[in-house]
GROMACS .gro file of N, CA and C in nm:
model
  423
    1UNK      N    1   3.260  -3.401  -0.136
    1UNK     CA    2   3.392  -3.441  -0.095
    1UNK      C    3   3.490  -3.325  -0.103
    2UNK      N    4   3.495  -3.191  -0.180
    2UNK     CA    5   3.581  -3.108  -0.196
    2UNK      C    6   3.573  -3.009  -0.055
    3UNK      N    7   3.459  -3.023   0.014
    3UNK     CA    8   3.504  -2.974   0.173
    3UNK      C    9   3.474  -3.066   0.260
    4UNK      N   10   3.568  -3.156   0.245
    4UNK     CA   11   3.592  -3.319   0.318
    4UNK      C   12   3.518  -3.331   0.399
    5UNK      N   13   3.350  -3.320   0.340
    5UNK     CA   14   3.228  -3.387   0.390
    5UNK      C   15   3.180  -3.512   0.293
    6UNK      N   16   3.175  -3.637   0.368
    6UNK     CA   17   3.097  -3.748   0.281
    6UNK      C   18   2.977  -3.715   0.274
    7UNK      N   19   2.937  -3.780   0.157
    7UNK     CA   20   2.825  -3.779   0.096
    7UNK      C   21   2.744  -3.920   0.215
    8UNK      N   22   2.589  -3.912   0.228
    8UNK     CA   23   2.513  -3.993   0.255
    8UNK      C   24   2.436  -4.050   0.124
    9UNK      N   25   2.308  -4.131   0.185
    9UNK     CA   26   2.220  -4.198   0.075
    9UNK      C   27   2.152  -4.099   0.047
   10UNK      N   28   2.117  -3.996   0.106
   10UNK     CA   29   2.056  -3.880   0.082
   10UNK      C   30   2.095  -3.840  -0.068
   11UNK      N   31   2.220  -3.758  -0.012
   11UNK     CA   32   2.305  -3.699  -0.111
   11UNK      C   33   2.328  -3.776  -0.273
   12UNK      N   34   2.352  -3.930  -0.218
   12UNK     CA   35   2.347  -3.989  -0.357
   12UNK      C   36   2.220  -3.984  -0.429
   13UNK      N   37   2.078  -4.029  -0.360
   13UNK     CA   38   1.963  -4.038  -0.450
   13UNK      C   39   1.955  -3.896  -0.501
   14UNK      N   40   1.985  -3.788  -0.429
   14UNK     CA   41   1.971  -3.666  -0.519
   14UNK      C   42   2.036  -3.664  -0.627
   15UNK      N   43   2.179  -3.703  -0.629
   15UNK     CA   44   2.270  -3.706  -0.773
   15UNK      C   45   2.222  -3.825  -0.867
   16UNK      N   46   2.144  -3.926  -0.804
   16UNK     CA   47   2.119  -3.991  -0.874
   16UNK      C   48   1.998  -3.964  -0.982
   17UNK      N   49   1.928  -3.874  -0.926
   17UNK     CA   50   1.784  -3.884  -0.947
   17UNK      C   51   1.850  -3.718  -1.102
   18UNK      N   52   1.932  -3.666  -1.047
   18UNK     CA   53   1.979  -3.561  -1.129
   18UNK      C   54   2.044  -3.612  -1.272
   19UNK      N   55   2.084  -3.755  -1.260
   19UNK     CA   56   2.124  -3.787  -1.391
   19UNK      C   57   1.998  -3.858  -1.474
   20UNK      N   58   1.901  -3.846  -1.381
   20UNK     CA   59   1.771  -3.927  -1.529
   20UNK      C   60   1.768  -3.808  -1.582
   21UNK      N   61   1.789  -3.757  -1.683
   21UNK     CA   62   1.788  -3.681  -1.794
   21UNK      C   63   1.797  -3.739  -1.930
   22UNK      N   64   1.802  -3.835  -1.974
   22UNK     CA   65   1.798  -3.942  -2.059
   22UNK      C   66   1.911  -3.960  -2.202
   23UNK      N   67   2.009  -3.878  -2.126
   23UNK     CA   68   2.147  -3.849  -2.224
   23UNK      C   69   2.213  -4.006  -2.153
   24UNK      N   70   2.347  -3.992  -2.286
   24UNK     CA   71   2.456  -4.084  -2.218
   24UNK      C   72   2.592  -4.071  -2.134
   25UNK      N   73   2.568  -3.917  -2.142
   25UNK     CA   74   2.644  -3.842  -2.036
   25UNK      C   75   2.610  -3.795  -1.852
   26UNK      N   76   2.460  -3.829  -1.882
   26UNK     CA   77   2.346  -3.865  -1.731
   26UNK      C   78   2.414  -4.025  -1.713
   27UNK      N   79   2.390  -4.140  -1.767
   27UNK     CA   80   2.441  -4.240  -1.788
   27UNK      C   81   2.516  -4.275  -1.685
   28UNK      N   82   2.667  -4.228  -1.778
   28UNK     CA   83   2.813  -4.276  -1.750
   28UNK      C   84   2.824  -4.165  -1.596
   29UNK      N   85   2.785  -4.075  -1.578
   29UNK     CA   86   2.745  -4.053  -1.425
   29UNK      C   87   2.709  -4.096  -1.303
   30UNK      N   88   2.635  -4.119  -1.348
   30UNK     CA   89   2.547  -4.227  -1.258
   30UNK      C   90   2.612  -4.387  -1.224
   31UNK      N   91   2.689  -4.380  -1.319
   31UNK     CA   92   2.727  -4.545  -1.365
   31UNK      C   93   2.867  -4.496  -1.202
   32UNK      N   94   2.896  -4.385  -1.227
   32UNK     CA   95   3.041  -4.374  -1.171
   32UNK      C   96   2.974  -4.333  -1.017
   33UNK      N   97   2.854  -4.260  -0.995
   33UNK     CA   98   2.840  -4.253  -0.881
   33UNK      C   99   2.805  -4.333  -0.801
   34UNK      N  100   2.722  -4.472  -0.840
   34UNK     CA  101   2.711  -4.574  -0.827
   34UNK      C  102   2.840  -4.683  -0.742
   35UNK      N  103   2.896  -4.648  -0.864
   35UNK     CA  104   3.041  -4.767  -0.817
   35UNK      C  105   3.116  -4.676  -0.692
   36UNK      N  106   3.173  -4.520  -0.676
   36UNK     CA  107   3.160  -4.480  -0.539
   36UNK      C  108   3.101  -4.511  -0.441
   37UNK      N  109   2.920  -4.547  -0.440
   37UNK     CA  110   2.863  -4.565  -0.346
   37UNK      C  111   2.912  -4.707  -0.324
   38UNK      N  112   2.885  -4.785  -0.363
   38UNK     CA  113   2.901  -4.910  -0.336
   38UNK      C  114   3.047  -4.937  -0.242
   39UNK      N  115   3.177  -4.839  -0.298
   39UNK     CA  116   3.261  -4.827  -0.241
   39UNK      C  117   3.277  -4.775  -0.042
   40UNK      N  118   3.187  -4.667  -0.094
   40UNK     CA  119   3.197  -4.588   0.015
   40UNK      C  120   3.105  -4.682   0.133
   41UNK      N  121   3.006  -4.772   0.100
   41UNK     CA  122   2.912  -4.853   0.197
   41UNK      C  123   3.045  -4.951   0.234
   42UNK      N  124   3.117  -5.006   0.123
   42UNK     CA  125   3.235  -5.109   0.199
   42UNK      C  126   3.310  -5.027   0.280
   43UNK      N  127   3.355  -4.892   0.293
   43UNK     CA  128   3.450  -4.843   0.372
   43UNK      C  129   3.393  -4.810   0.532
   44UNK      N  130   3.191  -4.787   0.522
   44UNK     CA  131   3.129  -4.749   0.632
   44UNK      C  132   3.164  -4.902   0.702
   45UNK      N  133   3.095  -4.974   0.629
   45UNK     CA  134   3.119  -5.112   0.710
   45UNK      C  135   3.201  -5.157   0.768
   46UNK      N  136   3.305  -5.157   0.682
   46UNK     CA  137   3.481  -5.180   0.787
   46UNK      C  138   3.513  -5.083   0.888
   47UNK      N  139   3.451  -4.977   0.887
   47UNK     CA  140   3.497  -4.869   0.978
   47UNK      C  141   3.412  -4.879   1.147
   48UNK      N  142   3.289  -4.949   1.064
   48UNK     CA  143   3.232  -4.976   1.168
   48UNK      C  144   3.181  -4.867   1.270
   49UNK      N  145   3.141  -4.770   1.181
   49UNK     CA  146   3.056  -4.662   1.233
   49UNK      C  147   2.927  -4.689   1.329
   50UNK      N  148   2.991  -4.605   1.456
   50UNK     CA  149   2.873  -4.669   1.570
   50UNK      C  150   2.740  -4.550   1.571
   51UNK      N  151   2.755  -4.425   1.492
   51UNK     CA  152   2.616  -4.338   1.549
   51UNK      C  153   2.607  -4.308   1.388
   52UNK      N  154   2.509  -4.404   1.359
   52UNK     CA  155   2.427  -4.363   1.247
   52UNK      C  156   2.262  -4.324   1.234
   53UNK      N  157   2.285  -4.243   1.149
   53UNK     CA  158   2.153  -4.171   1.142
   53UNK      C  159   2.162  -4.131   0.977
   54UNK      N  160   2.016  -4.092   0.937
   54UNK     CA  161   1.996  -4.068   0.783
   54UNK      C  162   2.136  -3.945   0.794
   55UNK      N  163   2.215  -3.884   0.863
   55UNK     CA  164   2.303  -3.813   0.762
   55UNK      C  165   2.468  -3.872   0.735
   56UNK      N  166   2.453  -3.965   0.836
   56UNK     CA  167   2.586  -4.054   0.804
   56UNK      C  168   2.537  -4.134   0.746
   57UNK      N  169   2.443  -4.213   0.731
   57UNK     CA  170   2.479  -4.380   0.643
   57UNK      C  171   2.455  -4.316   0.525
   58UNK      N  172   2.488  -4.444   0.416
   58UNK     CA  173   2.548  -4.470   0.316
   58UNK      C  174   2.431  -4.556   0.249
   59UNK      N  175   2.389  -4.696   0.352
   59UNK     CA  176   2.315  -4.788   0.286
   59UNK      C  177   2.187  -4.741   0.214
   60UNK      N  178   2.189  -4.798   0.067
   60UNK     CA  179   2.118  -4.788   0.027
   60UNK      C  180   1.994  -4.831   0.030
   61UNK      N  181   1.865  -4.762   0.005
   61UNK     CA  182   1.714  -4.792   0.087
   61UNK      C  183   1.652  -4.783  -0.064
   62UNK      N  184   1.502  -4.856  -0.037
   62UNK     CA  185   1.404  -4.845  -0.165
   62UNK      C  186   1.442  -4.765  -0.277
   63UNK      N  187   1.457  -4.624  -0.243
   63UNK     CA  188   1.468  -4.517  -0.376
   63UNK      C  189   1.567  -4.532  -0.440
   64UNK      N  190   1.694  -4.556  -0.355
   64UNK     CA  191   1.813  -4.585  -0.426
   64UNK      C  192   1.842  -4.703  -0.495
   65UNK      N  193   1.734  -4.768  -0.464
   65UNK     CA  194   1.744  -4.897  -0.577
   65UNK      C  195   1.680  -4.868  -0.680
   66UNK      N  196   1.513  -4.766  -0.668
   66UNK     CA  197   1.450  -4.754  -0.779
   66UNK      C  198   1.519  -4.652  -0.870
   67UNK      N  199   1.577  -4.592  -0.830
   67UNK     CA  200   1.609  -4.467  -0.905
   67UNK      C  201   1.742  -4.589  -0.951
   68UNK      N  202   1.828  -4.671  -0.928
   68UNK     CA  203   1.890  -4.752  -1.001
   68UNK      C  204   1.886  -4.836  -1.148
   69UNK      N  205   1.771  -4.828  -1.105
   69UNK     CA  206   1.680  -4.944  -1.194
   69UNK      C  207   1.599  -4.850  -1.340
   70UNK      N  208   1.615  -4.701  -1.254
   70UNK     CA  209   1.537  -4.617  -1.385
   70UNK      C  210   1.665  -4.584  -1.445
   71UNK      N  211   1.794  -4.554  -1.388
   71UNK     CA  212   1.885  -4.499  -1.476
   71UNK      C  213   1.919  -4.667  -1.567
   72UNK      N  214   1.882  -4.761  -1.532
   72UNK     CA  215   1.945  -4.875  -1.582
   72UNK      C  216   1.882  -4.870  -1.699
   73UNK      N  217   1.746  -4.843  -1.695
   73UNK     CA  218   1.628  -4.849  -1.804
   73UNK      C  219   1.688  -4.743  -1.975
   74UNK      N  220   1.750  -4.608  -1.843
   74UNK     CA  221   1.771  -4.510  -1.963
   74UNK      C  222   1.893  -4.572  -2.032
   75UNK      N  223   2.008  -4.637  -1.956
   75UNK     CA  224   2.123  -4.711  -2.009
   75UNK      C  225   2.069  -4.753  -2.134
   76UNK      N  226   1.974  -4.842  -2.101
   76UNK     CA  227   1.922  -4.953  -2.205
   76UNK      C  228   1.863  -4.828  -2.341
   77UNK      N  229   1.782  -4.713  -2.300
   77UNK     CA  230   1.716  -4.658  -2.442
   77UNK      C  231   1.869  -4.620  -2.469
   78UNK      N  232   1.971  -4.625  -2.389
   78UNK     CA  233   2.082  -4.491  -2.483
   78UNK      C  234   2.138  -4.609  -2.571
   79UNK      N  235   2.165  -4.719  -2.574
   79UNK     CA  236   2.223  -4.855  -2.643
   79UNK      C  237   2.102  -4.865  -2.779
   80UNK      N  238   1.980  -4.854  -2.757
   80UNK     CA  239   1.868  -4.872  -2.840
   80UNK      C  240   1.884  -4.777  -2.994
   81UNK      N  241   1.917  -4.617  -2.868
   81UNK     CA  242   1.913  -4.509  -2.990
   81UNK      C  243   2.081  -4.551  -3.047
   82UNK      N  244   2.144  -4.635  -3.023
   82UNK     CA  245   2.285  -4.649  -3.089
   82UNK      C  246   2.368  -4.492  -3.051
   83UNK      N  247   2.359  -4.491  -2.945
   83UNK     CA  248   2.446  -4.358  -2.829
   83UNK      C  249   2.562  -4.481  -2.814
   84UNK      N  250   2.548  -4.578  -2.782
   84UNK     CA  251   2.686  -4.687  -2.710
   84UNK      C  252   2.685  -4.801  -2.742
   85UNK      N  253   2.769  -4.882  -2.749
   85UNK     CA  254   2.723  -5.006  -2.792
   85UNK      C  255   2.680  -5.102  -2.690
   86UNK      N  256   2.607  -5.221  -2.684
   86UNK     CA  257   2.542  -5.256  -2.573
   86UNK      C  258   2.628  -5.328  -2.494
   87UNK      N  259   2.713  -5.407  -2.592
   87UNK     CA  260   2.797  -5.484  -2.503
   87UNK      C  261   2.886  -5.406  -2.385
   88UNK      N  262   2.926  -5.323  -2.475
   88UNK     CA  263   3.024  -5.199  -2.402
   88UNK      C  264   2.937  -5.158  -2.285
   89UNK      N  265   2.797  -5.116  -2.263
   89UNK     CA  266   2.716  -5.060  -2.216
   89UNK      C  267   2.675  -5.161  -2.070
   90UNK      N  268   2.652  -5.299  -2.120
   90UNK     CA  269   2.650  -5.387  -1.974
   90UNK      C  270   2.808  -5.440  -1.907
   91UNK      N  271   2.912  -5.417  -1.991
   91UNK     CA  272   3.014  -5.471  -1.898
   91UNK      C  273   3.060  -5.373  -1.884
   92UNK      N  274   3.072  -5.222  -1.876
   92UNK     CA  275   3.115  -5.137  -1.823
   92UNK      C  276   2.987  -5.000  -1.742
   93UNK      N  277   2.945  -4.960  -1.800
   93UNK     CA  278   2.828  -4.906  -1.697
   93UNK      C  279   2.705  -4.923  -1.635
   94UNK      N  280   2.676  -5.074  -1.657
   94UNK     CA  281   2.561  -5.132  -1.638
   94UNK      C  282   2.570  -5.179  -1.503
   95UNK      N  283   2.713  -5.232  -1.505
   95UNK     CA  284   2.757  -5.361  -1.340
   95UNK      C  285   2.730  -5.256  -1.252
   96UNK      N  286   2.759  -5.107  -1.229
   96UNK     CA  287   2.746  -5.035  -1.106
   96UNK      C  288   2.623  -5.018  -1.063
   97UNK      N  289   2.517  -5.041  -1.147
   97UNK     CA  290   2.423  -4.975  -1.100
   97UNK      C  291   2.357  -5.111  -1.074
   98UNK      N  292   2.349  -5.224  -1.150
   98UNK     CA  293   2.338  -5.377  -1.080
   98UNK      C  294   2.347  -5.368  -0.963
   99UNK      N  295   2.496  -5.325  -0.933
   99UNK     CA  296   2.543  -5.394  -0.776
   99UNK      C  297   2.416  -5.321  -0.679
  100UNK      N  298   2.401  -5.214  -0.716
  100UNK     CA  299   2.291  -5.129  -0.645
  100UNK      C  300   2.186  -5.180  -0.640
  101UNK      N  301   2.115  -5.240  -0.755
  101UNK     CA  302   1.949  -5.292  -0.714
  101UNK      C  303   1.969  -5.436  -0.639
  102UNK      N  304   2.068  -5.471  -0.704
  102UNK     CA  305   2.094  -5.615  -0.621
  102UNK      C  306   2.165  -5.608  -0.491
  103UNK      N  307   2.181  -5.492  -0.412
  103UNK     CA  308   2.224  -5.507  -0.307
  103UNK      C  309   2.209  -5.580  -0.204
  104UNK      N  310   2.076  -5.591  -0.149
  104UNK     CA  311   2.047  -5.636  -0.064
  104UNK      C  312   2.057  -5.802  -0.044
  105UNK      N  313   2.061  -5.869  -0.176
  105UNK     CA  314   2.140  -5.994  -0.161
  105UNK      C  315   2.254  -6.051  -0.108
  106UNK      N  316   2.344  -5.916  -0.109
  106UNK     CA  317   2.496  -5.934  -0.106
  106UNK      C  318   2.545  -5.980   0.034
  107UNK      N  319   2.690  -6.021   0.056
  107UNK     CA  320   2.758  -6.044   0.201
  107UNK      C  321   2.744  -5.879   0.269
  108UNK      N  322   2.778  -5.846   0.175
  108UNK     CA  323   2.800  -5.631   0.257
  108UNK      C  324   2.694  -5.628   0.270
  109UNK      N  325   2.554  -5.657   0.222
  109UNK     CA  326   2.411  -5.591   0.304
  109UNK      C  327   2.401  -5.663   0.389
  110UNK      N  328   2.408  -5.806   0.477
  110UNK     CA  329   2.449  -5.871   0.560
  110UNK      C  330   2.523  -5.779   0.632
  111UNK      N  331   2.644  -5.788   0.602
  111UNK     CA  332   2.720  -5.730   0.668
  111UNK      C  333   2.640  -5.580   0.761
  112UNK      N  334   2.639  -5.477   0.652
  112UNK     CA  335   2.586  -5.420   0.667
  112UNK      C  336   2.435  -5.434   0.782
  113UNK      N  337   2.342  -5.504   0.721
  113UNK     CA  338   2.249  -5.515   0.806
  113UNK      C  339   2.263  -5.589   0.972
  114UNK      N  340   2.357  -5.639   1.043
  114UNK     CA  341   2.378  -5.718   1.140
  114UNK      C  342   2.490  -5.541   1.237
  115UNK      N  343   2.534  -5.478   1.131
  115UNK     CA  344   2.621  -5.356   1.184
  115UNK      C  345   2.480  -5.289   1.258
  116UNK      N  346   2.391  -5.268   1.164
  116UNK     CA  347   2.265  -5.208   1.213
  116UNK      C  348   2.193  -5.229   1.330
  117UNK      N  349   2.169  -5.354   1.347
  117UNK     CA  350   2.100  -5.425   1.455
  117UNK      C  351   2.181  -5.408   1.557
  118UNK      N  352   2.329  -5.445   1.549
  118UNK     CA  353   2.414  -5.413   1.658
  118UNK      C  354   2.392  -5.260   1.720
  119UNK      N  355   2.410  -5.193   1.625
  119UNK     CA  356   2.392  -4.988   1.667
  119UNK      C  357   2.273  -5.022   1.725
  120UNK      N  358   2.116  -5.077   1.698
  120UNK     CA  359   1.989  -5.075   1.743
  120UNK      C  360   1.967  -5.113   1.914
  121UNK      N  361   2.050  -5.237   1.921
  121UNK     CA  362   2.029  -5.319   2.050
  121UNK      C  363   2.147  -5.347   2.087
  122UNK      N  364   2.248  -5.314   2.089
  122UNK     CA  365   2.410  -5.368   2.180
  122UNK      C  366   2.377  -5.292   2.214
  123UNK      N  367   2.355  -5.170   2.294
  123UNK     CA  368   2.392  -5.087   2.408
  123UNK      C  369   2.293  -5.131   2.502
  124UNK      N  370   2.125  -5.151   2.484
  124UNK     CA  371   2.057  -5.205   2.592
  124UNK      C  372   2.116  -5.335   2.630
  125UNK      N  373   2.099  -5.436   2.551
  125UNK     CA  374   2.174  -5.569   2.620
  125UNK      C  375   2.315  -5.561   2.695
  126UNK      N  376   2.384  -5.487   2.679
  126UNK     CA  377   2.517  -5.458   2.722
  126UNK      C  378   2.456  -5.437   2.860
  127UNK      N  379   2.354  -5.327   2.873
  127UNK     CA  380   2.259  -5.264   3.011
  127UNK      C  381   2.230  -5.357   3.106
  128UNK      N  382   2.124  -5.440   3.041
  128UNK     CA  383   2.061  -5.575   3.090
  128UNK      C  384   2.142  -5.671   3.134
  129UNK      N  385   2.230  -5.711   3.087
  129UNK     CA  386   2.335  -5.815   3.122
  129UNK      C  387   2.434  -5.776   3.240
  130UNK      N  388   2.496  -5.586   3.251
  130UNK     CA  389   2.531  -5.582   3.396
  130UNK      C  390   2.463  -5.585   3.513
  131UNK      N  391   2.279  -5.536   3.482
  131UNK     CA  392   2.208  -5.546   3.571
  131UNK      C  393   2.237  -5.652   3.631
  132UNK      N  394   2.201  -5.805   3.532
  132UNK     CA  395   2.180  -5.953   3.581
  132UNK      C  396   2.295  -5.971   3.711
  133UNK      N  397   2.429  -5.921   3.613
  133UNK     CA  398   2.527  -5.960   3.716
  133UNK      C  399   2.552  -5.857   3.867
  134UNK      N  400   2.476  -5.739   3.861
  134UNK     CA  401   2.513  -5.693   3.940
  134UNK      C  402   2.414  -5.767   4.084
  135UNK      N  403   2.273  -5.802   4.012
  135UNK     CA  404   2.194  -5.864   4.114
  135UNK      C  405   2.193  -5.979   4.137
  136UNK      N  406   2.304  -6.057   4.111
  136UNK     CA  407   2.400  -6.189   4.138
  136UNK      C  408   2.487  -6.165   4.212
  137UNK      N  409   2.577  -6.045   4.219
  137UNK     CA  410   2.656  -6.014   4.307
  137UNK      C  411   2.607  -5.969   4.466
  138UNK      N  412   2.499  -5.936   4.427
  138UNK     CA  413   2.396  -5.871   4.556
  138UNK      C  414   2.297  -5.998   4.638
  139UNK      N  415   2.309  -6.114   4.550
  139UNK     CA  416   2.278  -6.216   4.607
  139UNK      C  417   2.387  -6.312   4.664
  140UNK      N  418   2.468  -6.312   4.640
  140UNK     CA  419   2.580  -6.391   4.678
  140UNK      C  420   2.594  -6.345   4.773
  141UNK      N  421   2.639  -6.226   4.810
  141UNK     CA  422   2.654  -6.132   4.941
  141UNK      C  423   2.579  -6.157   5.013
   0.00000   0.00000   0.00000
């Protein structure tokens, strides 16, 4: 972001995958890059970005859930070794990385996923449908 390029899912699983280091300062990282992403997928969606490809999207895919689910794991040893306390640990850096494995449940992956299909197939049907009418017009005539 400091040479006002967004980050993709790319970019995040790399930062993500950079905080399993098994500190609680990898952690609270992750916890924060997390809640960005999640952010930044609500802002793709409303924006309604029409040419996506792996270096614009955002949505998160398999790795970025697994690699979610491993920093969630290390959350849990850093609460174990008494690094944080646990409670503190699930209602403040735990929910970001939740929202992440549980994404695909959500209204925004909906959302999200129907944006997709649209980018996939609205431009042929858009195609197909002037054909129809143009060879309606050519029959009427």
């Amino acid at each position: 972001r400091s040479r006002r390029v967004q980050p993709n899912v790319i970019t995040y699983n790399t930062a993500f995958a950079s905080c399993l280091d098994g500190t609680l300062a990898g952690s609270q990282r992750a916890s924060q890059l997390a809640a960005e992403m999640v952010s930044d997928i609500q802002r793709q969606v409303d924006s309604g970005v029409l040419e996506m490809d792996e270096y614009t999207n955002i949505i998160p895919d398999f790795y970025t859930r697994t690699l979610a689910r491993q920093l969630m794991k290390q959350l849990k040893s850093n609460w174990e070794n008494g690094e944080i306390d646990r409670q503190v640990a699930k209602t403040t850096l735990r929910k970001p990385l939740l929202d992440l494995v549980e994404f695909m449940k959500t209204d925004l992956a909906a959302s999200a996923e129907s944006q997709k299909e649209f980018i996939k197939g609205g431009a042929p049907e858009n195609d197909a449908t002037e054909a129809d009418v143009d060879d309606t017009d050519a029959e009427l005539e």
